[in-house]
Amino acid sequence: MRFLVKENCLVPLRDSENSLPISQIPAIPQPPLNPAFPYNPNLQLLLTGKQLLLDDLQFPLEEIQKHYENGYITYRKGIDYRRNQPICSRCGNKAENWFARFPCSRCGEICLYCRKCLMMGRISACTPLLGWNGPAPDHHLPENILGWEGQLSVGQQTASNKVVETVQHMTELLVWAVCGAGKTEVLFAGIDAALRAKRRVCIATPRTDVVLELTPRLETAFPEIRVASLYGGSEDRHLYAPLTIATTHQLLRFYHAFDTIILDEVDAFPYTAEESLQYAAVHARKPESAMIYLTATPNEKWQRECRTGKRAFTTIPARFHRHPLPIPHFTWCGNWQKQLKKEKLPANVLNWIKERLENNKQALLFFPHILLMEKALPILRKLAPEIEAVHAEDPDRKNKVQKMRNKEIPLLLTTTILERGVTFPNIDVAVVGAEDDIFTESALVQIAGRAGRSKDFPNGDVTFFHYGKTEAMLKARKQITAMNHEGVRKGLIDG
């Protein structure tokens, strides 16, 4: 798209001689807000707190331009230049290899575009990003916002108070809570405080299945509040709501939208690996806002910042049922990969599995790689034909997890795909090849956290079978032990 700056206003033009692509215009003028202008409330709902492409808007360009000229819509450069280097305004991409060029019919030039966020619609050097500059939509608030009437544990209540304080003072907080501590319930009072103050709240998480699991829980807790559930293919994509639950990818559509962002599983892939997702989270929050990070396994840098007082944090070192976290056992199993090539598994691994099968105790068995797991599957099916294996690309993944929940599968072999986000009430857990690089401290803590989550079955065996102890294994065990000690010291664990 090409523009001309006329009377301190951007004017779209098709004339290539007297106009420029938006990225070549030095400064984008913003006309003053005209309070007498009869703005379109549908545009208001669609654009408030967003950064969208013209292709996302089913409105005539003339109407959009009229709103801009009256100060209600903003135009931003889709691709900006800093020191002659392009940067994508939506995802923050600066890497040269993530940009490409194409002959553009809109500006008539060979146009630069960003490949990094292409799945959200193409942003090129002539693409404007549109936002809303008028008043925010008003949303009706019921008298009773929070409908949840459950009871928090002492540890949860302490963290909940800190969350409320963070929301009220528009600051940042890390909630470092052990696996199974009940993090979601800890957020309710903070969300309630934000909504009462007519502030928008977003809970963002790296994975779609967590969005799908959280949505009904939040709708039940806040029964009269509209909740937008955003993930790839979601029907709520353009829904304006006071409470939003979204994958971190969906934050790329937002700009200065939320007064409070709660970032769940901040240590999880793909958020940790994708700088664009971290950039999106920063830009989705308002300049003055609260940011709350949730994790059971903060990285070493964050742990150090917590210890040295550089990062505000609160811990929930114990589960609500007041039992300690299961401590992993380290069991040497020799060169298990060599045995697997001979279609065998180490005797102590087989004995561990046989014991669970004989006692009707369900178990998860983690492997570092799909091929190794699939080689072990036929060996173990000789013990019990109902044994299954699951991984990220498995089209039957959800069905197998459900069958495990229904107790139709005695033993489920898995990659790290099930290290988090799933709860089975009464299981033991083992890792085969815990020395592999894929089993980081974070992954091993999360894997150990699958056991002992239920108040009815608060104990569970966790065994790391290995061909040599690693620093990650030792750090994981140390972190779990430290949390148990803190839980006892704070009176949150019995005995």
Short mmCIF file of C-alpha atoms in Angstrom, two decimals:
data_model
loop_
_atom_site.label_atom_id
_atom_site.label_comp_id
_atom_site.label_asym_id
_atom_site.label_seq_id
_atom_site.Cartn_x
_atom_site.Cartn_y
_atom_site.Cartn_z
CA MET A 1 0.00 0.00 0.00
CA ARG A 2 1.26 3.49 -0.86
CA PHE A 3 0.66 6.73 1.03
CA LEU A 4 1.14 10.45 0.65
CA VAL A 5 1.53 12.77 3.66
CA LYS A 6 -0.84 15.67 3.08
CA GLU A 7 -1.81 18.31 5.66
CA ASN A 8 -0.24 16.22 8.44
CA CYS A 9 -2.29 13.20 7.46
CA LEU A 10 -1.55 9.90 5.68
CA VAL A 11 -3.56 9.52 2.48
CA PRO A 12 -3.64 6.17 0.60
CA LEU A 13 -2.75 6.61 -3.09
CA ARG A 14 -2.36 4.32 -6.09
CA ASP A 15 -0.14 6.86 -7.86
CA SER A 16 3.39 5.44 -7.61
CA GLU A 17 5.07 8.72 -8.58
CA ASN A 18 3.69 10.87 -5.75
CA SER A 19 3.46 8.30 -2.94
CA LEU A 20 5.63 5.93 -0.90
CA PRO A 21 5.27 2.56 0.82
CA ILE A 22 4.55 3.21 4.50
CA SER A 23 8.00 1.97 5.62
CA GLN A 24 9.65 4.76 3.61
CA ILE A 25 7.68 7.55 5.31
CA PRO A 26 9.96 9.01 8.03
CA ALA A 27 7.24 9.73 10.64
CA ILE A 28 3.60 8.61 10.67
CA PRO A 29 1.32 11.54 11.58
CA GLN A 30 -1.57 10.88 13.99
CA PRO A 31 -4.55 13.25 13.61
CA PRO A 32 -6.11 14.50 16.88
CA LEU A 33 -9.18 12.70 18.24
CA ASN A 34 -12.45 14.28 17.11
CA PRO A 35 -14.98 13.61 19.95
CA ALA A 36 -17.89 14.56 17.66
CA PHE A 37 -17.07 11.84 15.11
CA PRO A 38 -19.65 8.97 15.05
CA TYR A 39 -17.19 6.05 15.19
CA ASN A 40 -18.20 2.49 14.27
CA PRO A 41 -18.48 0.38 17.50
CA ASN A 42 -17.72 -2.79 15.50
CA LEU A 43 -14.37 -1.32 14.46
CA GLN A 44 -13.81 -0.32 18.09
CA LEU A 45 -14.44 -3.90 19.30
CA LEU A 46 -12.23 -5.37 16.59
CA LEU A 47 -9.23 -3.05 16.92
CA THR A 48 -8.98 -2.19 20.63
CA GLY A 49 -5.60 -3.44 21.84
CA LYS A 50 -4.83 -5.09 18.51
CA GLN A 51 -2.37 -4.72 15.63
CA LEU A 52 -4.14 -6.06 12.56
CA LEU A 53 -3.64 -6.05 8.80
CA LEU A 54 -6.12 -4.50 6.39
CA ASP A 55 -6.85 -8.06 5.25
CA ASP A 56 -8.11 -8.83 8.79
CA LEU A 57 -10.74 -6.06 8.56
CA GLN A 58 -13.98 -6.58 6.65
CA PHE A 59 -14.57 -2.83 6.31
CA PRO A 60 -14.16 -0.53 3.27
CA LEU A 61 -10.85 1.34 3.09
CA GLU A 62 -12.81 4.62 2.90
CA GLU A 63 -14.40 3.95 6.31
CA ILE A 64 -11.07 2.94 7.86
CA GLN A 65 -9.39 6.07 6.45
CA LYS A 66 -12.21 8.28 7.80
CA HIS A 67 -11.66 6.84 11.28
CA TYR A 68 -7.90 7.50 10.94
CA GLU A 69 -8.46 11.11 9.82
CA ASN A 70 -10.65 11.66 12.90
CA GLY A 71 -8.01 10.20 15.22
CA TYR A 72 -9.71 6.88 16.02
CA ILE A 73 -7.45 4.51 14.08
CA THR A 74 -3.65 4.38 14.14
CA TYR A 75 -1.34 3.34 11.30
CA ARG A 76 2.03 1.81 12.19
CA LYS A 77 4.76 0.55 9.89
CA GLY A 78 4.60 -3.22 9.52
CA ILE A 79 8.34 -3.25 8.83
CA ASP A 80 10.47 -0.47 10.25
CA TYR A 81 14.15 0.28 9.75
CA ARG A 82 16.74 0.89 12.46
CA ARG A 83 20.22 1.85 11.25
CA ASN A 84 19.10 0.69 7.80
CA GLN A 85 18.31 -2.78 9.17
CA PRO A 86 14.70 -4.04 8.85
CA ILE A 87 12.72 -5.07 11.94
CA CYS A 88 9.24 -6.58 11.91
CA SER A 89 6.98 -4.46 14.13
CA ARG A 90 4.69 -7.42 14.86
CA CYS A 91 7.14 -10.16 15.89
CA GLY A 92 10.37 -8.21 16.41
CA ASN A 93 12.32 -10.26 13.85
CA LYS A 94 15.66 -8.69 12.91
CA ALA A 95 17.36 -11.76 11.42
CA GLU A 96 18.23 -11.18 7.77
CA ASN A 97 17.56 -14.80 6.79
CA TRP A 98 13.93 -14.48 8.01
CA PHE A 99 13.21 -11.70 5.50
CA ALA A 100 12.53 -12.25 1.80
CA ARG A 101 11.37 -10.19 -1.20
CA PHE A 102 8.52 -10.59 -3.69
CA PRO A 103 6.97 -8.54 -6.55
CA CYS A 104 4.14 -6.74 -4.71
CA SER A 105 0.95 -5.79 -6.56
CA ARG A 106 -0.04 -3.34 -3.79
CA CYS A 107 2.96 -1.01 -3.97
CA GLY A 108 4.29 -2.01 -7.39
CA GLU A 109 7.80 -2.66 -6.02
CA ILE A 110 9.95 -5.63 -5.10
CA CYS A 111 8.76 -5.66 -1.51
CA LEU A 112 10.49 -6.96 1.62
CA TYR A 113 8.37 -9.19 3.89
CA CYS A 114 8.81 -11.07 7.19
CA ARG A 115 8.75 -14.88 7.01
CA LYS A 116 8.94 -15.32 10.79
CA CYS A 117 5.27 -14.46 11.48
CA LEU A 118 3.89 -15.35 8.04
CA MET A 119 1.31 -17.71 9.59
CA MET A 120 -0.47 -14.62 11.02
CA GLY A 121 -0.78 -12.98 7.57
CA ARG A 122 1.98 -11.41 5.47
CA ILE A 123 3.64 -8.24 6.74
CA SER A 124 5.66 -6.40 4.11
CA ALA A 125 7.42 -3.05 3.73
CA CYS A 126 4.20 -1.48 2.40
CA THR A 127 1.90 -3.04 5.03
CA PRO A 128 0.34 -0.83 7.71
CA LEU A 129 -0.54 -2.30 11.10
CA LEU A 130 -3.86 -0.89 12.31
CA GLY A 131 -4.84 -0.17 15.91
CA TRP A 132 -7.50 1.72 17.88
CA ASN A 133 -6.91 5.16 19.39
CA GLY A 134 -10.44 5.96 20.58
CA PRO A 135 -12.17 5.05 23.85
CA ALA A 136 -12.08 1.39 24.89
CA PRO A 137 -15.35 -0.58 24.78
CA ASP A 138 -17.27 -0.54 28.03
CA HIS A 139 -18.06 -3.94 29.48
CA HIS A 140 -20.78 -4.58 32.02
CA LEU A 141 -19.52 -6.07 35.27
CA PRO A 142 -21.78 -8.29 37.39
CA GLU A 143 -22.00 -7.66 41.13
CA ASN A 144 -20.31 -10.99 41.90
CA ILE A 145 -17.39 -11.51 39.54
CA LEU A 146 -15.68 -14.54 41.11
CA GLY A 147 -17.95 -17.55 41.42
CA TRP A 148 -15.32 -19.95 42.80
CA GLU A 149 -15.91 -20.87 46.43
CA GLY A 150 -13.07 -23.30 47.04
CA GLN A 151 -10.53 -23.11 49.85
CA LEU A 152 -6.87 -22.30 49.25
CA SER A 153 -4.10 -23.99 51.22
CA VAL A 154 -1.85 -21.81 53.38
CA GLY A 155 0.86 -21.89 50.69
CA GLN A 156 -1.62 -21.02 47.95
CA GLN A 157 -3.11 -18.18 50.01
CA THR A 158 0.31 -16.58 50.55
CA ALA A 159 0.98 -16.66 46.81
CA SER A 160 -2.56 -15.45 46.02
CA ASN A 161 -2.05 -12.38 48.23
CA LYS A 162 1.18 -11.58 46.36
CA VAL A 163 -0.61 -11.91 43.00
CA VAL A 164 -3.33 -9.47 44.13
CA GLU A 165 -0.68 -7.02 45.33
CA THR A 166 1.16 -7.28 41.98
CA VAL A 167 -2.05 -6.64 40.02
CA GLN A 168 -2.95 -3.63 42.15
CA HIS A 169 0.51 -2.04 41.99
CA MET A 170 1.14 -2.87 38.30
CA THR A 171 4.46 -4.61 38.98
CA GLU A 172 6.04 -8.00 38.09
CA LEU A 173 6.08 -11.29 40.00
CA LEU A 174 7.37 -14.81 39.50
CA VAL A 175 5.19 -17.50 41.07
CA TRP A 176 7.54 -20.45 41.58
CA ALA A 177 5.18 -23.28 42.43
CA VAL A 178 5.91 -27.00 42.58
CA CYS A 179 4.14 -29.29 40.09
CA GLY A 180 0.61 -29.96 41.33
CA ALA A 181 0.54 -26.98 43.72
CA GLY A 182 -2.74 -25.65 42.25
CA LYS A 183 -1.41 -22.57 40.40
CA THR A 184 -4.67 -21.83 38.57
CA GLU A 185 -6.67 -21.33 41.78
CA VAL A 186 -3.93 -18.99 43.08
CA LEU A 187 -4.71 -16.60 40.20
CA PHE A 188 -8.45 -16.22 40.86
CA ALA A 189 -8.29 -13.42 43.46
CA GLY A 190 -5.83 -11.44 41.30
CA ILE A 191 -8.01 -11.79 38.20
CA ASP A 192 -11.02 -10.74 40.30
CA ALA A 193 -9.14 -7.63 41.54
CA ALA A 194 -8.14 -6.68 37.98
CA LEU A 195 -11.67 -7.13 36.57
CA ARG A 196 -13.17 -5.08 39.42
CA ALA A 197 -10.84 -2.24 38.45
CA LYS A 198 -12.11 -2.60 34.83
CA ARG A 199 -8.73 -3.86 33.65
CA ARG A 200 -8.22 -6.39 30.87
CA VAL A 201 -6.56 -9.67 31.79
CA CYS A 202 -4.79 -12.23 29.60
CA ILE A 203 -3.54 -15.66 30.60
CA ALA A 204 -1.03 -16.81 27.97
CA THR A 205 0.50 -20.27 27.68
CA PRO A 206 2.74 -21.86 25.03
CA ARG A 207 0.43 -24.81 24.28
CA THR A 208 -3.05 -25.09 22.77
CA ASP A 209 -4.07 -28.03 24.96
CA VAL A 210 -3.50 -25.91 28.09
CA VAL A 211 -5.74 -23.17 26.62
CA LEU A 212 -8.44 -25.78 25.98
CA GLU A 213 -8.09 -27.16 29.52
CA LEU A 214 -8.05 -23.73 31.23
CA THR A 215 -11.00 -22.20 29.33
CA PRO A 216 -13.83 -24.20 31.00
CA ARG A 217 -12.15 -23.81 34.40
CA LEU A 218 -12.02 -20.01 34.05
CA GLU A 219 -15.58 -19.89 32.67
CA THR A 220 -16.74 -21.81 35.75
CA ALA A 221 -14.76 -19.59 38.14
CA PHE A 222 -16.02 -16.37 36.47
CA PRO A 223 -19.47 -17.46 35.24
CA GLU A 224 -20.75 -14.01 34.21
CA ILE A 225 -17.53 -12.75 32.59
CA ARG A 226 -16.99 -13.13 28.86
CA VAL A 227 -13.90 -15.25 28.19
CA ALA A 228 -12.09 -15.23 24.82
CA SER A 229 -10.23 -18.48 24.07
CA LEU A 230 -7.56 -17.92 21.42
CA TYR A 231 -5.50 -20.54 19.57
CA GLY A 232 -4.91 -21.50 15.94
CA GLY A 233 -8.32 -21.86 14.26
CA SER A 234 -10.24 -20.47 17.26
CA GLU A 235 -13.64 -18.90 16.55
CA ASP A 236 -12.95 -16.22 19.20
CA ARG A 237 -10.16 -14.66 17.12
CA HIS A 238 -11.79 -11.23 16.93
CA LEU A 239 -13.78 -11.37 20.18
CA TYR A 240 -13.22 -8.46 22.57
CA ALA A 241 -13.40 -9.76 26.15
CA PRO A 242 -12.27 -8.60 29.59
CA LEU A 243 -10.65 -12.01 30.21
CA THR A 244 -8.62 -13.71 27.47
CA ILE A 245 -6.88 -17.08 27.46
CA ALA A 246 -4.44 -17.41 24.56
CA THR A 247 -1.47 -19.29 23.21
CA THR A 248 1.64 -17.12 23.21
CA HIS A 249 1.54 -17.18 19.37
CA GLN A 250 -1.81 -15.37 19.45
CA LEU A 251 -0.24 -12.47 21.38
CA LEU A 252 1.34 -11.41 18.07
CA ARG A 253 -2.05 -9.88 17.16
CA PHE A 254 -2.12 -7.65 20.27
CA TYR A 255 -0.49 -4.30 20.99
CA HIS A 256 -0.74 -2.43 24.30
CA ALA A 257 -3.88 -4.43 25.05
CA PHE A 258 -3.72 -5.87 28.56
CA ASP A 259 -3.43 -4.35 32.03
CA THR A 260 -2.43 -7.75 33.45
CA ILE A 261 -0.69 -10.60 31.63
CA ILE A 262 -0.24 -13.94 33.37
CA LEU A 263 2.37 -15.98 31.53
CA ASP A 264 1.98 -19.68 32.34
CA GLU A 265 4.73 -22.29 31.81
CA VAL A 266 7.23 -19.54 31.12
CA ASP A 267 10.00 -22.17 30.92
CA ALA A 268 8.23 -24.31 28.29
CA PHE A 269 8.88 -24.78 24.58
CA PRO A 270 8.22 -22.97 22.26
CA TYR A 271 8.17 -19.81 24.41
CA THR A 272 11.75 -20.26 25.63
CA ALA A 273 13.09 -20.94 22.12
CA GLU A 274 11.20 -18.24 20.19
CA GLU A 275 12.32 -14.66 20.74
CA SER A 276 9.29 -13.50 18.75
CA LEU A 277 6.95 -14.94 21.41
CA GLN A 278 8.81 -13.14 24.19
CA TYR A 279 8.65 -9.94 22.11
CA ALA A 280 4.89 -10.48 21.60
CA ALA A 281 4.27 -10.86 25.34
CA VAL A 282 6.08 -7.58 26.08
CA HIS A 283 4.21 -5.66 23.36
CA ALA A 284 0.78 -7.11 24.26
CA ARG A 285 0.93 -5.49 27.70
CA LYS A 286 0.16 -1.83 28.26
CA PRO A 287 3.10 0.45 29.16
CA GLU A 288 1.79 0.49 32.74
CA SER A 289 0.70 -3.04 33.55
CA ALA A 290 1.25 -6.12 35.71
CA MET A 291 3.16 -9.19 34.51
CA ILE A 292 2.94 -12.46 36.44
CA TYR A 293 5.11 -15.41 35.46
CA LEU A 294 4.17 -18.97 36.50
CA THR A 295 6.52 -21.93 36.53
CA ALA A 296 7.59 -24.96 38.51
CA THR A 297 11.04 -24.83 36.96
CA PRO A 298 12.58 -21.37 36.47
CA ASN A 299 15.86 -21.36 34.56
CA GLU A 300 19.19 -20.88 36.33
CA LYS A 301 19.33 -17.13 35.58
CA TRP A 302 15.90 -16.56 37.15
CA GLN A 303 16.74 -18.77 40.14
CA ARG A 304 19.89 -16.68 40.70
CA GLU A 305 17.89 -13.43 40.39
CA CYS A 306 15.43 -14.75 43.00
CA ARG A 307 18.26 -15.65 45.40
CA THR A 308 20.00 -12.28 44.99
CA GLY A 309 16.82 -10.19 45.34
CA LYS A 310 16.84 -8.96 41.73
CA ARG A 311 13.49 -10.58 40.90
CA ALA A 312 10.26 -10.36 42.91
CA PHE A 313 8.98 -13.89 43.51
CA THR A 314 6.84 -16.06 45.74
CA THR A 315 7.08 -19.82 46.15
CA ILE A 316 4.50 -22.51 46.72
CA PRO A 317 6.89 -25.22 47.91
CA ALA A 318 4.25 -27.85 48.70
CA ARG A 319 1.18 -29.41 47.16
CA PHE A 320 -2.24 -28.71 48.61
CA HIS A 321 -2.49 -32.24 50.07
CA ARG A 322 0.47 -31.47 52.42
CA HIS A 323 2.59 -34.47 51.34
CA PRO A 324 6.20 -34.07 50.14
CA LEU A 325 7.15 -34.30 46.47
CA PRO A 326 8.46 -37.75 45.48
CA ILE A 327 12.28 -37.70 45.37
CA PRO A 328 13.76 -39.40 42.27
CA HIS A 329 15.85 -42.55 42.72
CA PHE A 330 18.93 -42.86 40.49
CA THR A 331 19.39 -46.40 39.14
CA TRP A 332 22.29 -47.35 36.87
CA CYS A 333 21.12 -49.55 33.98
CA GLY A 334 24.27 -49.90 31.88
CA ASN A 335 24.46 -49.34 28.12
CA TRP A 336 20.72 -49.66 27.57
CA GLN A 337 20.87 -48.46 23.94
CA LYS A 338 23.29 -51.26 23.07
CA GLN A 339 20.89 -53.77 24.67
CA LEU A 340 17.96 -52.24 22.81
CA LYS A 341 19.74 -52.88 19.49
CA LYS A 342 19.69 -56.56 20.48
CA GLU A 343 15.96 -56.21 21.22
CA LYS A 344 16.50 -56.37 24.97
CA LEU A 345 16.01 -54.00 27.89
CA PRO A 346 18.10 -53.89 31.10
CA ALA A 347 16.92 -56.38 33.73
CA ASN A 348 16.31 -53.71 36.38
CA VAL A 349 14.12 -51.70 33.95
CA LEU A 350 12.09 -54.83 33.14
CA ASN A 351 11.77 -55.70 36.84
CA TRP A 352 10.51 -52.18 37.61
CA ILE A 353 7.86 -52.55 34.87
CA LYS A 354 6.86 -56.10 35.90
CA GLU A 355 6.37 -54.98 39.50
CA ARG A 356 3.94 -52.23 38.37
CA LEU A 357 2.02 -54.63 36.13
CA GLU A 358 1.73 -57.23 38.91
CA ASN A 359 0.45 -54.59 41.38
CA ASN A 360 -1.94 -52.98 38.84
CA LYS A 361 -0.12 -49.66 39.29
CA GLN A 362 -0.21 -47.47 36.19
CA ALA A 363 3.10 -45.96 35.09
CA LEU A 364 4.65 -43.53 32.62
CA LEU A 365 7.95 -44.58 31.04
CA PHE A 366 9.87 -41.70 29.43
CA PHE A 367 12.34 -42.19 26.56
CA PRO A 368 14.65 -39.55 25.08
CA HIS A 369 13.81 -40.28 21.41
CA ILE A 370 10.89 -41.65 19.40
CA LEU A 371 12.91 -44.35 17.58
CA LEU A 372 14.27 -45.78 20.83
CA MET A 373 10.80 -45.76 22.39
CA GLU A 374 9.27 -47.53 19.38
CA LYS A 375 12.02 -50.17 19.52
CA ALA A 376 11.17 -50.83 23.19
CA LEU A 377 7.40 -51.07 22.59
CA PRO A 378 7.23 -54.61 21.06
CA ILE A 379 9.56 -55.92 23.82
CA LEU A 380 7.22 -54.59 26.52
CA ARG A 381 4.06 -55.70 24.75
CA LYS A 382 5.17 -59.27 25.41
CA LEU A 383 4.54 -58.47 29.09
CA ALA A 384 1.17 -56.75 28.46
CA PRO A 385 -0.31 -56.26 24.97
CA GLU A 386 -2.29 -53.17 26.14
CA ILE A 387 0.94 -51.14 26.59
CA GLU A 388 1.01 -48.09 24.28
CA ALA A 389 3.51 -45.42 23.17
CA VAL A 390 2.85 -41.75 22.42
CA HIS A 391 4.78 -38.77 20.98
CA ALA A 392 4.12 -35.27 19.64
CA GLU A 393 3.39 -36.33 16.03
CA ASP A 394 1.15 -39.23 17.04
CA PRO A 395 -2.30 -38.57 15.46
CA ASP A 396 -3.88 -40.78 18.16
CA ARG A 397 -2.14 -38.92 21.01
CA LYS A 398 -5.26 -37.46 22.67
CA ASN A 399 -7.11 -40.77 22.50
CA LYS A 400 -4.21 -42.64 24.12
CA VAL A 401 -3.95 -40.10 26.94
CA GLN A 402 -7.70 -40.45 27.53
CA LYS A 403 -7.39 -44.25 27.57
CA MET A 404 -4.64 -43.87 30.16
CA ARG A 405 -7.00 -41.70 32.25
CA ASN A 406 -9.70 -44.38 31.86
CA LYS A 407 -7.17 -46.96 33.16
CA GLU A 408 -7.36 -48.92 29.91
CA ILE A 409 -3.56 -48.69 29.49
CA PRO A 410 -1.33 -50.12 32.26
CA LEU A 411 1.91 -48.54 31.02
CA LEU A 412 2.35 -45.63 28.62
CA LEU A 413 5.69 -45.07 26.90
CA THR A 414 6.26 -41.42 26.07
CA THR A 415 8.71 -38.78 24.96
CA THR A 416 8.96 -35.46 26.83
CA ILE A 417 5.57 -34.52 25.30
CA LEU A 418 3.92 -35.68 28.57
CA GLU A 419 6.44 -34.05 30.91
CA ARG A 420 3.84 -31.39 31.79
CA GLY A 421 0.18 -30.52 31.39
CA VAL A 422 -1.25 -33.98 32.15
CA THR A 423 -2.47 -35.41 35.44
CA PHE A 424 -3.08 -39.07 36.20
CA PRO A 425 -4.22 -39.64 39.79
CA ASN A 426 -2.18 -42.72 40.75
CA ILE A 427 0.97 -43.38 38.75
CA ASP A 428 4.66 -44.20 39.10
CA VAL A 429 7.17 -42.63 36.74
CA ALA A 430 10.47 -43.80 35.26
CA VAL A 431 12.93 -42.34 32.78
CA VAL A 432 15.01 -44.64 30.59
CA GLY A 433 18.23 -42.89 29.57
CA ALA A 434 18.00 -39.98 32.02
CA GLU A 435 21.57 -39.05 31.02
CA ASP A 436 20.40 -37.83 27.58
CA ASP A 437 20.78 -34.08 26.88
CA ILE A 438 17.04 -33.74 26.21
CA PHE A 439 16.41 -34.40 29.91
CA THR A 440 17.31 -30.98 31.30
CA GLU A 441 16.89 -30.05 34.96
CA SER A 442 13.54 -28.47 34.08
CA ALA A 443 12.32 -31.54 32.15
CA LEU A 444 13.31 -33.95 34.94
CA VAL A 445 11.61 -31.84 37.64
CA GLN A 446 8.44 -31.75 35.52
CA ILE A 447 8.60 -35.52 34.87
CA ALA A 448 9.01 -36.23 38.59
CA GLY A 449 6.05 -33.90 39.16
CA ARG A 450 3.69 -36.30 37.38
CA ALA A 451 3.74 -38.62 40.44
CA GLY A 452 1.88 -38.14 43.72
CA ARG A 453 -0.40 -35.31 42.58
CA SER A 454 -3.70 -36.63 43.98
CA LYS A 455 -4.78 -36.26 47.62
CA ASP A 456 -6.01 -39.88 47.46
CA PHE A 457 -2.64 -41.11 46.13
CA PRO A 458 -0.07 -38.55 47.33
CA ASN A 459 2.93 -40.89 47.00
CA GLY A 460 4.51 -42.24 43.85
CA ASP A 461 7.77 -43.81 42.80
CA VAL A 462 10.09 -41.82 40.51
CA THR A 463 13.12 -43.64 39.08
CA PHE A 464 15.76 -42.25 36.72
CA PHE A 465 17.44 -45.19 34.93
CA HIS A 466 20.78 -43.96 33.59
CA TYR A 467 24.12 -44.85 32.03
CA GLY A 468 25.92 -42.16 34.04
CA LYS A 469 24.63 -39.37 36.29
CA THR A 470 24.43 -35.88 34.81
CA GLU A 471 24.49 -32.43 36.36
CA ALA A 472 20.86 -31.98 35.24
CA MET A 473 19.82 -35.09 37.21
CA LEU A 474 21.62 -33.89 40.35
CA LYS A 475 20.20 -30.36 40.05
CA ALA A 476 16.67 -31.70 39.52
CA ARG A 477 16.87 -33.86 42.65
CA LYS A 478 18.42 -30.97 44.61
CA GLN A 479 15.59 -28.60 43.53
CA ILE A 480 12.88 -31.10 44.55
CA THR A 481 14.59 -31.78 47.89
CA ALA A 482 14.99 -28.03 48.55
CA MET A 483 11.28 -27.43 47.92
CA ASN A 484 10.36 -30.22 50.35
CA HIS A 485 12.63 -28.71 53.02
CA GLU A 486 11.08 -25.27 52.46
CA GLY A 487 7.60 -26.80 52.65
CA VAL A 488 8.43 -28.43 56.01
CA ARG A 489 10.05 -25.22 57.32
CA LYS A 490 6.96 -23.19 56.43
CA GLY A 491 4.62 -25.73 57.99
CA LEU A 492 3.07 -26.67 54.62
CA ILE A 493 4.06 -30.37 54.75
CA ASP A 494 2.93 -32.77 57.48
CA GLY A 495 5.41 -34.95 59.25
#
